Amino acid sequence: MQQFPDHPRSSRSLGDWLVLGALVHRTLVNPIIFLGSTDVLGELTTAHLAVVALLTVVNAGLTAWALTGRQVILLRSPAFMACDLLVTVAVNIGSAAALPPNRILLPYCDIFWLYATSTAALWTIIRGPRTGALLLSAGAGLPSPWRWSTGLP
């Protein structure tokens, strides 16, 4: 890749840009989907808003930190990765469990699914293809708790 010394961002690697892209996606995806889901969620809108707001603020902070050009040491931490993955699984299963029976497959009901996919992309970019394959394998088992929590067979 050609470097342009007078450009302050030219020293970033492709991996840095991909991490930034995943962080931006994680920051924006929930508010956008949430705005489209307010009619569908009904009385659950307020509870979902709190979770969406918290995830958005945390991810905006991580994105801003990464934009400074400093390596985000937190993103290299196995403990942070585990915590992030636990939060992602918890918000997905919690949201699915809060929905009335048989609503999970309706558009705009499962508002955290794209957050889960961008979380898997983020950790695959940071940790490599083995981690991505492990996350894909682990994610294959998640539909069962979703189905049980929403009344689907």
PDB file of C-alpha atoms in Angstrom:
ATOM      1  CA  MET A   1       0.000   0.000   0.000  1.00  0.00           C
ATOM      2  CA  GLN A   2       1.361   3.399  -0.963  1.00  0.00           C
ATOM      3  CA  GLN A   3       2.061   5.689   1.990  1.00  0.00           C
ATOM      4  CA  PHE A   4       1.452   9.426   1.817  1.00  0.00           C
ATOM      5  CA  PRO A   5       3.686  10.986   4.498  1.00  0.00           C
ATOM      6  CA  ASP A   6       1.831  14.295   4.603  1.00  0.00           C
ATOM      7  CA  HIS A   7      -1.479  12.582   5.306  1.00  0.00           C
ATOM      8  CA  PRO A   8      -1.985  11.929   9.068  1.00  0.00           C
ATOM      9  CA  ARG A   9      -4.023   8.754   8.570  1.00  0.00           C
ATOM     10  CA  SER A  10      -1.757   7.129   5.996  1.00  0.00           C
ATOM     11  CA  SER A  11       0.032   4.924   8.514  1.00  0.00           C
ATOM     12  CA  ARG A  12      -3.091   2.937   9.375  1.00  0.00           C
ATOM     13  CA  SER A  13      -3.212  -0.642   8.237  1.00  0.00           C
ATOM     14  CA  LEU A  14      -6.107  -2.306   6.472  1.00  0.00           C
ATOM     15  CA  GLY A  15      -6.857  -4.142   9.732  1.00  0.00           C
ATOM     16  CA  ASP A  16      -7.191  -0.823  11.567  1.00  0.00           C
ATOM     17  CA  TRP A  17      -9.690   0.407   8.992  1.00  0.00           C
ATOM     18  CA  LEU A  18     -11.656  -2.841   9.179  1.00  0.00           C
ATOM     19  CA  VAL A  19     -11.824  -2.594  12.983  1.00  0.00           C
ATOM     20  CA  LEU A  20     -13.037   0.991  12.642  1.00  0.00           C
ATOM     21  CA  GLY A  21     -15.679  -0.125  10.146  1.00  0.00           C
ATOM     22  CA  ALA A  22     -16.930  -2.846  12.489  1.00  0.00           C
ATOM     23  CA  LEU A  23     -17.018  -0.411  15.427  1.00  0.00           C
ATOM     24  CA  VAL A  24     -18.928   2.181  13.393  1.00  0.00           C
ATOM     25  CA  HIS A  25     -21.391  -0.505  12.308  1.00  0.00           C
ATOM     26  CA  ARG A  26     -21.883  -1.609  15.917  1.00  0.00           C
ATOM     27  CA  THR A  27     -22.433   2.029  16.906  1.00  0.00           C
ATOM     28  CA  LEU A  28     -25.036   2.791  14.240  1.00  0.00           C
ATOM     29  CA  VAL A  29     -26.909  -0.452  13.607  1.00  0.00           C
ATOM     30  CA  ASN A  30     -28.978  -0.585  16.807  1.00  0.00           C
ATOM     31  CA  PRO A  31     -30.304   3.001  16.720  1.00  0.00           C
ATOM     32  CA  ILE A  32     -31.234   2.657  13.043  1.00  0.00           C
ATOM     33  CA  ILE A  33     -33.072  -0.636  13.511  1.00  0.00           C
ATOM     34  CA  PHE A  34     -34.624   0.595  16.761  1.00  0.00           C
ATOM     35  CA  LEU A  35     -36.132   3.618  14.981  1.00  0.00           C
ATOM     36  CA  GLY A  36     -37.818   1.240  12.541  1.00  0.00           C
ATOM     37  CA  SER A  37     -39.024  -1.047  15.310  1.00  0.00           C
ATOM     38  CA  THR A  38     -40.833   1.309  17.687  1.00  0.00           C
ATOM     39  CA  ASP A  39     -44.267   0.485  16.229  1.00  0.00           C
ATOM     40  CA  VAL A  40     -43.609  -3.256  16.306  1.00  0.00           C
ATOM     41  CA  LEU A  41     -42.103  -3.395  19.819  1.00  0.00           C
ATOM     42  CA  GLY A  42     -45.014  -1.593  21.493  1.00  0.00           C
ATOM     43  CA  GLU A  43     -44.664  -1.622  25.280  1.00  0.00           C
ATOM     44  CA  LEU A  44     -41.152  -3.095  25.022  1.00  0.00           C
ATOM     45  CA  THR A  45     -39.873   0.053  23.308  1.00  0.00           C
ATOM     46  CA  THR A  46     -38.734   1.720  26.547  1.00  0.00           C
ATOM     47  CA  ALA A  47     -36.781  -1.307  27.785  1.00  0.00           C
ATOM     48  CA  HIS A  48     -35.119  -1.744  24.404  1.00  0.00           C
ATOM     49  CA  LEU A  49     -34.299   1.972  24.227  1.00  0.00           C
ATOM     50  CA  ALA A  50     -32.205   1.745  27.404  1.00  0.00           C
ATOM     51  CA  VAL A  51     -30.167  -1.158  26.029  1.00  0.00           C
ATOM     52  CA  VAL A  52     -29.789   0.459  22.599  1.00  0.00           C
ATOM     53  CA  ALA A  53     -28.654   3.732  24.211  1.00  0.00           C
ATOM     54  CA  LEU A  54     -26.087   2.007  26.424  1.00  0.00           C
ATOM     55  CA  LEU A  55     -24.644  -0.079  23.575  1.00  0.00           C
ATOM     56  CA  THR A  56     -24.526   2.981  21.334  1.00  0.00           C
ATOM     57  CA  VAL A  57     -22.670   5.109  23.901  1.00  0.00           C
ATOM     58  CA  VAL A  58     -20.130   2.362  24.664  1.00  0.00           C
ATOM     59  CA  ASN A  59     -19.477   1.642  20.990  1.00  0.00           C
ATOM     60  CA  ALA A  60     -19.280   5.351  20.123  1.00  0.00           C
ATOM     61  CA  GLY A  61     -16.631   5.685  22.833  1.00  0.00           C
ATOM     62  CA  LEU A  62     -14.647   2.740  21.462  1.00  0.00           C
ATOM     63  CA  THR A  63     -14.947   4.161  17.946  1.00  0.00           C
ATOM     64  CA  ALA A  64     -13.810   7.631  19.044  1.00  0.00           C
ATOM     65  CA  TRP A  65     -10.868   6.117  20.895  1.00  0.00           C
ATOM     66  CA  ALA A  66      -9.895   4.051  17.851  1.00  0.00           C
ATOM     67  CA  LEU A  67     -10.174   7.125  15.611  1.00  0.00           C
ATOM     68  CA  THR A  68      -7.447   8.862  17.600  1.00  0.00           C
ATOM     69  CA  GLY A  69      -4.985   6.486  15.973  1.00  0.00           C
ATOM     70  CA  ARG A  70      -3.885   4.956  19.242  1.00  0.00           C
ATOM     71  CA  GLN A  71      -4.100   1.220  19.514  1.00  0.00           C
ATOM     72  CA  VAL A  72      -7.135   0.319  21.546  1.00  0.00           C
ATOM     73  CA  ILE A  73      -5.507  -2.004  24.079  1.00  0.00           C
ATOM     74  CA  LEU A  74      -8.921  -2.932  25.437  1.00  0.00           C
ATOM     75  CA  LEU A  75      -9.753  -4.616  22.119  1.00  0.00           C
ATOM     76  CA  ARG A  76      -6.719  -6.884  22.528  1.00  0.00           C
ATOM     77  CA  SER A  77      -7.860  -8.118  25.948  1.00  0.00           C
ATOM     78  CA  PRO A  78      -9.275 -11.674  26.132  1.00  0.00           C
ATOM     79  CA  ALA A  79     -11.344 -10.625  29.162  1.00  0.00           C
ATOM     80  CA  PHE A  80     -12.912  -7.743  27.248  1.00  0.00           C
ATOM     81  CA  MET A  81     -13.638 -10.036  24.307  1.00  0.00           C
ATOM     82  CA  ALA A  82     -15.369 -12.523  26.605  1.00  0.00           C
ATOM     83  CA  CYS A  83     -17.377  -9.748  28.261  1.00  0.00           C
ATOM     84  CA  ASP A  84     -18.347  -8.260  24.893  1.00  0.00           C
ATOM     85  CA  LEU A  85     -19.486 -11.626  23.556  1.00  0.00           C
ATOM     86  CA  LEU A  86     -21.476 -12.299  26.743  1.00  0.00           C
ATOM     87  CA  VAL A  87     -23.216  -8.927  26.455  1.00  0.00           C
ATOM     88  CA  THR A  88     -24.013  -9.604  22.793  1.00  0.00           C
ATOM     89  CA  VAL A  89     -25.509 -13.015  23.559  1.00  0.00           C
ATOM     90  CA  ALA A  90     -27.388 -11.643  26.587  1.00  0.00           C
ATOM     91  CA  VAL A  91     -29.024  -8.761  24.712  1.00  0.00           C
ATOM     92  CA  ASN A  92     -30.049 -11.069  21.878  1.00  0.00           C
ATOM     93  CA  ILE A  93     -31.543 -13.760  24.096  1.00  0.00           C
ATOM     94  CA  GLY A  94     -33.012 -11.204  26.515  1.00  0.00           C
ATOM     95  CA  SER A  95     -34.675  -9.302  23.713  1.00  0.00           C
ATOM     96  CA  ALA A  96     -36.043 -12.508  22.206  1.00  0.00           C
ATOM     97  CA  ALA A  97     -37.376 -13.656  25.593  1.00  0.00           C
ATOM     98  CA  ALA A  98     -39.145 -10.325  26.125  1.00  0.00           C
ATOM     99  CA  LEU A  99     -41.046 -10.549  22.850  1.00  0.00           C
ATOM    100  CA  PRO A 100     -44.528 -12.051  22.764  1.00  0.00           C
ATOM    101  CA  PRO A 101     -44.665 -15.633  21.409  1.00  0.00           C
ATOM    102  CA  ASN A 102     -44.008 -16.097  17.689  1.00  0.00           C
ATOM    103  CA  ARG A 103     -42.847 -12.491  17.105  1.00  0.00           C
ATOM    104  CA  ILE A 104     -39.103 -13.136  16.799  1.00  0.00           C
ATOM    105  CA  LEU A 105     -39.203 -13.773  13.059  1.00  0.00           C
ATOM    106  CA  LEU A 106     -41.207 -10.648  12.212  1.00  0.00           C
ATOM    107  CA  PRO A 107     -39.313  -7.724  10.680  1.00  0.00           C
ATOM    108  CA  TYR A 108     -37.845  -5.272  13.200  1.00  0.00           C
ATOM    109  CA  CYS A 109     -38.581  -7.487  16.218  1.00  0.00           C
ATOM    110  CA  ASP A 110     -35.139  -9.022  16.618  1.00  0.00           C
ATOM    111  CA  ILE A 111     -33.320  -5.699  16.760  1.00  0.00           C
ATOM    112  CA  PHE A 112     -29.992  -6.992  18.094  1.00  0.00           C
ATOM    113  CA  TRP A 113     -29.285  -9.632  15.434  1.00  0.00           C
ATOM    114  CA  LEU A 114     -27.202  -7.311  13.237  1.00  0.00           C
ATOM    115  CA  TYR A 115     -25.313  -6.189  16.335  1.00  0.00           C
ATOM    116  CA  ALA A 116     -24.385  -9.840  16.897  1.00  0.00           C
ATOM    117  CA  THR A 117     -23.143 -10.204  13.335  1.00  0.00           C
ATOM    118  CA  SER A 118     -21.002  -7.068  13.574  1.00  0.00           C
ATOM    119  CA  THR A 119     -19.640  -8.290  16.913  1.00  0.00           C
ATOM    120  CA  ALA A 120     -18.604 -11.555  15.255  1.00  0.00           C
ATOM    121  CA  ALA A 121     -17.013  -9.574  12.416  1.00  0.00           C
ATOM    122  CA  LEU A 122     -15.136  -7.323  14.857  1.00  0.00           C
ATOM    123  CA  TRP A 123     -13.612 -10.200  16.800  1.00  0.00           C
ATOM    124  CA  THR A 124     -12.807 -12.118  13.606  1.00  0.00           C
ATOM    125  CA  ILE A 125     -10.921  -9.063  12.303  1.00  0.00           C
ATOM    126  CA  ILE A 126      -9.046  -8.632  15.586  1.00  0.00           C
ATOM    127  CA  ARG A 127      -8.380 -12.281  16.469  1.00  0.00           C
ATOM    128  CA  GLY A 128      -8.306 -13.992  13.073  1.00  0.00           C
ATOM    129  CA  PRO A 129     -10.138 -16.695  11.153  1.00  0.00           C
ATOM    130  CA  ARG A 130      -9.922 -19.349  13.886  1.00  0.00           C
ATOM    131  CA  THR A 131     -11.824 -17.072  16.254  1.00  0.00           C
ATOM    132  CA  GLY A 132     -14.300 -16.318  13.470  1.00  0.00           C
ATOM    133  CA  ALA A 133     -14.872 -20.027  12.869  1.00  0.00           C
ATOM    134  CA  LEU A 134     -15.341 -20.599  16.603  1.00  0.00           C
ATOM    135  CA  LEU A 135     -17.856 -17.750  16.814  1.00  0.00           C
ATOM    136  CA  LEU A 136     -19.707 -19.093  13.776  1.00  0.00           C
ATOM    137  CA  SER A 137     -19.855 -22.555  15.347  1.00  0.00           C
ATOM    138  CA  ALA A 138     -21.011 -21.194  18.691  1.00  0.00           C
ATOM    139  CA  GLY A 139     -23.555 -18.948  16.977  1.00  0.00           C
ATOM    140  CA  ALA A 140     -25.100 -21.926  15.231  1.00  0.00           C
ATOM    141  CA  GLY A 141     -26.406 -23.071  18.627  1.00  0.00           C
ATOM    142  CA  LEU A 142     -28.040 -19.750  19.486  1.00  0.00           C
ATOM    143  CA  PRO A 143     -31.294 -20.251  17.562  1.00  0.00           C
ATOM    144  CA  SER A 144     -32.328 -22.915  20.093  1.00  0.00           C
ATOM    145  CA  PRO A 145     -32.477 -20.533  23.095  1.00  0.00           C
ATOM    146  CA  TRP A 146     -34.166 -17.952  20.866  1.00  0.00           C
ATOM    147  CA  ARG A 147     -36.806 -20.465  19.785  1.00  0.00           C
ATOM    148  CA  TRP A 148     -37.421 -21.685  23.339  1.00  0.00           C
ATOM    149  CA  SER A 149     -37.633 -18.174  24.717  1.00  0.00           C
ATOM    150  CA  THR A 150     -40.185 -17.075  22.123  1.00  0.00           C
ATOM    151  CA  GLY A 151     -42.437 -20.105  22.046  1.00  0.00           C
ATOM    152  CA  LEU A 152     -41.353 -21.403  18.648  1.00  0.00           C
ATOM    153  CA  PRO A 153     -41.060 -25.198  18.320  1.00  0.00           C
TER     154      PRO A 153
END
